[in-house]
CSV table of C-alpha atoms in Angstrom, one decimal:
chain,number,residue,atom,x,y,z
L,8,MET,CA,40.0,130.4,122.1
L,9,GLU,CA,42.1,130.8,119.0
L,10,GLU,CA,41.5,128.3,116.2
L,11,LYS,CA,44.5,126.3,115.0
L,12,ARG,CA,46.0,127.3,111.6
L,13,ASN,CA,46.0,124.6,109.0
L,14,PRO,CA,49.4,123.2,108.0
L,15,ILE,CA,50.8,124.3,104.7
L,16,ALA,CA,52.8,121.9,102.5
L,17,ILE,CA,55.3,123.4,100.1
L,18,ILE,CA,56.3,121.3,97.1
L,19,VAL,CA,59.6,122.7,95.7
L,20,THR,CA,60.2,122.0,92.0
L,21,ARG,CA,62.5,123.5,89.4
L,22,PHE,CA,59.6,125.6,88.2
L,23,GLY,CA,58.9,127.1,91.6
L,24,GLU,CA,56.7,126.2,94.6
L,25,ILE,CA,53.3,124.7,94.9
L,26,LYS,CA,51.6,125.5,98.3
L,27,ILE,CA,48.9,123.3,99.6
L,28,GLU,CA,46.7,123.9,102.6
L,29,LEU,CA,46.2,120.7,104.5
L,30,TYR,CA,42.8,119.9,106.3
L,31,PRO,CA,43.5,117.9,109.4
L,32,LYS,CA,39.8,118.3,110.6
L,33,GLU,CA,38.4,116.7,107.5
L,34,ALA,CA,41.1,113.9,107.0
L,35,PRO,CA,43.1,113.7,110.1
L,36,ASN,CA,45.0,110.4,109.6
L,37,THR,CA,45.7,111.2,105.9
L,38,VAL,CA,47.2,114.6,106.9
L,39,ASN,CA,49.2,112.9,109.7
L,40,CYS,CA,50.6,110.5,107.2
L,41,PHE,CA,51.5,113.2,104.7
L,42,ILE,CA,53.2,115.3,107.4
L,43,SER,CA,55.1,112.2,108.7
L,44,LEU,CA,56.4,111.2,105.3
L,45,ALA,CA,57.4,114.8,104.5
L,46,LYS,CA,59.2,115.3,107.8
L,47,LYS,CA,61.1,112.1,107.1
L,48,GLY,CA,62.2,113.4,103.7
L,49,LEU,CA,60.4,110.6,101.9
L,50,PHE,CA,58.9,112.9,99.2
L,51,ASP,CA,62.2,114.6,98.5
L,52,HIS,CA,64.0,114.1,95.2
L,53,ARG,CA,61.2,111.9,93.9
L,54,LYS,CA,60.4,111.6,90.2
L,55,ILE,CA,57.0,112.8,89.1
L,56,ARG,CA,55.5,109.6,87.6
L,57,ARG,CA,52.1,110.5,86.2
L,58,ILE,CA,50.6,113.3,84.3
L,59,ALA,CA,47.0,112.7,83.1
L,60,PRO,CA,46.1,115.9,81.2
L,61,GLY,CA,42.7,117.3,82.2
L,62,PHE,CA,42.5,114.8,85.1
L,63,VAL,CA,45.4,114.6,87.7
L,64,LEU,CA,49.0,115.3,88.4
L,65,GLN,CA,50.2,112.4,90.5
L,66,PRO,CA,53.8,112.2,91.7
L,67,SER,CA,53.6,108.5,92.3
L,68,TYR,CA,51.2,105.6,91.5
L,69,SER,CA,53.6,103.0,92.9
L,70,ASP,CA,54.8,104.3,96.4
L,71,PHE,CA,57.9,105.7,94.7
L,72,GLU,CA,59.2,102.2,94.5
L,73,ASP,CA,60.2,102.6,98.1
L,74,GLU,CA,59.0,100.2,100.8
L,75,ARG,CA,59.1,103.0,103.4
L,76,CYS,CA,56.3,104.7,101.4
L,77,ALA,CA,54.3,101.5,100.8
L,78,ILE,CA,51.6,102.3,103.4
L,79,SER,CA,47.9,101.6,103.4
L,80,LEU,CA,45.4,103.7,105.4
L,81,ASP,CA,41.7,103.4,106.1
L,82,GLY,CA,40.2,105.6,103.4
L,83,GLU,CA,38.9,108.8,104.8
L,84,TYR,CA,36.2,109.4,102.2
L,85,ARG,CA,32.4,109.3,101.9
L,86,ASN,CA,32.2,106.0,99.9
L,87,ASN,CA,34.0,104.4,102.9
L,88,GLY,CA,31.5,105.9,105.4
L,89,PHE,CA,33.9,108.7,106.5
L,90,PRO,CA,32.4,112.2,106.6
L,91,ASN,CA,34.9,114.0,104.4
L,92,ASP,CA,33.2,116.9,102.7
L,93,ILE,CA,36.2,118.5,100.9
L,94,PRO,CA,34.9,119.3,97.5
L,95,PHE,CA,36.7,117.7,94.6
L,96,GLU,CA,37.5,120.5,92.2
L,97,ARG,CA,40.5,122.0,90.4
L,98,GLY,CA,43.4,122.0,92.9
L,99,THR,CA,42.0,119.4,95.4
L,100,VAL,CA,44.8,117.2,96.8
L,101,ALA,CA,43.9,113.6,97.6
L,102,MET,CA,45.4,110.1,98.1
L,103,GLY,CA,45.0,107.4,95.6
L,104,GLY,CA,43.7,104.0,96.5
L,105,GLU,CA,41.0,101.5,95.9
L,106,GLY,CA,38.0,100.1,97.7
L,107,ASN,CA,38.1,101.2,101.3
L,108,VAL,CA,41.9,101.5,101.4
L,109,ALA,CA,43.9,104.7,100.7
L,110,SER,CA,47.5,105.0,99.9
L,111,GLY,CA,49.7,106.7,102.4
L,112,SER,CA,52.0,108.3,99.8
L,113,CYS,CA,50.4,108.3,96.3
L,114,PHE,CA,48.8,111.7,96.4
L,115,PHE,CA,47.5,113.6,93.4
L,116,ILE,CA,46.3,117.1,92.4
L,117,THR,CA,43.0,117.3,90.6
L,118,LEU,CA,43.5,119.4,87.4
L,119,THR,CA,39.9,120.3,86.6
L,120,ASP,CA,36.5,120.6,88.2
L,121,GLU,CA,35.2,118.0,85.7
L,122,ALA,CA,37.8,115.5,86.9
L,123,GLY,CA,36.8,116.2,90.4
L,124,LYS,CA,33.3,115.1,89.7
L,125,ARG,CA,34.6,111.7,88.7
L,126,LEU,CA,36.6,111.4,91.9
L,127,ASP,CA,34.3,112.9,94.5
L,128,GLY,CA,33.5,110.7,97.5
L,129,GLY,CA,35.9,107.9,96.4
L,130,TYR,CA,39.3,109.2,97.4
L,131,ALA,CA,40.7,110.8,100.6
L,132,ALA,CA,40.8,114.5,99.8
L,133,PHE,CA,43.1,116.2,102.4
L,134,GLY,CA,44.2,119.5,100.9
L,135,LYS,CA,43.9,122.2,98.3
L,136,VAL,CA,46.5,124.1,96.2
L,137,THR,CA,46.5,127.7,97.4
L,138,GLU,CA,49.5,129.1,95.5
L,139,GLY,CA,51.6,128.0,92.6
L,140,TRP,CA,48.9,126.9,90.1
L,141,GLU,CA,51.2,128.1,87.3
L,142,VAL,CA,53.8,125.6,88.5
L,143,VAL,CA,51.2,122.8,88.3
L,144,GLU,CA,50.4,123.9,84.7
L,145,GLN,CA,54.1,124.0,83.7
L,146,ILE,CA,54.6,120.5,85.0
L,147,THR,CA,51.4,119.1,83.3
L,148,ALA,CA,52.5,120.8,80.0
L,149,LEU,CA,55.7,118.7,79.8
L,150,PRO,CA,56.1,116.2,77.0
L,151,THR,CA,55.1,112.7,78.2
L,152,GLU,CA,55.2,109.1,77.1
L,153,LYS,CA,52.6,106.4,77.9
L,154,VAL,CA,53.6,103.8,80.4
L,155,ASP,CA,51.8,100.5,80.7
L,156,ILE,CA,51.3,99.7,84.4
L,157,GLY,CA,49.1,96.6,83.7
L,158,ILE,CA,45.8,98.1,84.9
L,159,PRO,CA,43.2,98.4,82.1
L,160,GLY,CA,41.7,101.8,81.7
L,161,VAL,CA,44.4,103.6,83.8
L,162,ASP,CA,46.3,106.0,81.6
L,163,VAL,CA,49.8,106.8,82.9
L,164,ASN,CA,51.8,109.4,81.1
L,165,GLU,CA,55.3,110.0,82.5
L,166,PRO,CA,57.4,113.0,81.6
L,167,ILE,CA,59.9,112.0,78.9
L,168,GLU,CA,62.7,114.0,80.7
L,169,PRO,CA,62.6,113.2,84.4
L,170,GLU,CA,60.9,115.8,86.5
L,171,TYR,CA,61.2,115.9,90.3
L,172,MET,CA,59.7,117.1,93.5
L,173,GLU,CA,62.9,118.5,94.9
L,174,LYS,CA,61.7,118.9,98.4
L,175,VAL,CA,58.4,118.8,100.3
L,176,ILE,CA,58.3,121.0,103.5
L,177,VAL,CA,55.3,121.3,105.8
L,178,GLU,CA,54.8,124.3,108.0
L,179,THR,CA,52.8,123.2,111.0
L,180,TRP,CA,52.9,126.5,113.0
L,181,GLY,CA,54.5,124.7,116.0
L,182,ILE,CA,51.7,122.1,116.3
L,183,GLU,CA,52.8,118.5,116.6
L,184,TYR,CA,50.8,115.9,114.5
L,185,ASP,CA,50.5,112.3,115.5
L,186,GLU,CA,52.1,109.5,113.5
L,187,PRO,CA,49.4,107.9,111.3
L,188,VAL,CA,47.5,104.8,112.0
L,189,ILE,CA,48.6,102.4,109.4
L,190,LEU,CA,46.5,99.5,108.2
L,191,GLU,CA,49.4,97.6,106.7
L,192,ARG,CA,52.6,98.0,104.9
L,193,LYS,CA,52.2,96.7,101.3
L,194,SER,CA,54.7,94.0,100.3
């Protein structure tokens, strides 16, 4: 029996494409949510909102200010009792969140292995950058300004000139993925 190919997400930016292999075996509901939002176009034309040099590139920390993206998922990570063994290292893609709840839309790319050590086990890793690391580096090198989001200890640096994910496409190789199981929609 032939094993299914993992889906590939392609983030299109003005600098080029970032390709991410998604891991539905390790984080099935998180991958389902990412694919669902991408298919609906909810990542398209979204401003990149957070660059934390040496830590993460995070397109959104606030569900893109769009209630359709304000989704909570059960956190598919070890600290929540879920057997997700995707290593956190440079290029790991995961969902933000807190406690046992993960966001359904606020994903990030880990920029260094050292940052990954801080994140390991506490966030829902669901993919890995496989191509386009130079694009990630170009985006993270943009001039930024600090933004106060009212959470002590959380540094948010937003590009001074708006930078966008123009489009997010997911190649599923003809495989249909389920809609995610949502805990709640945030208000």
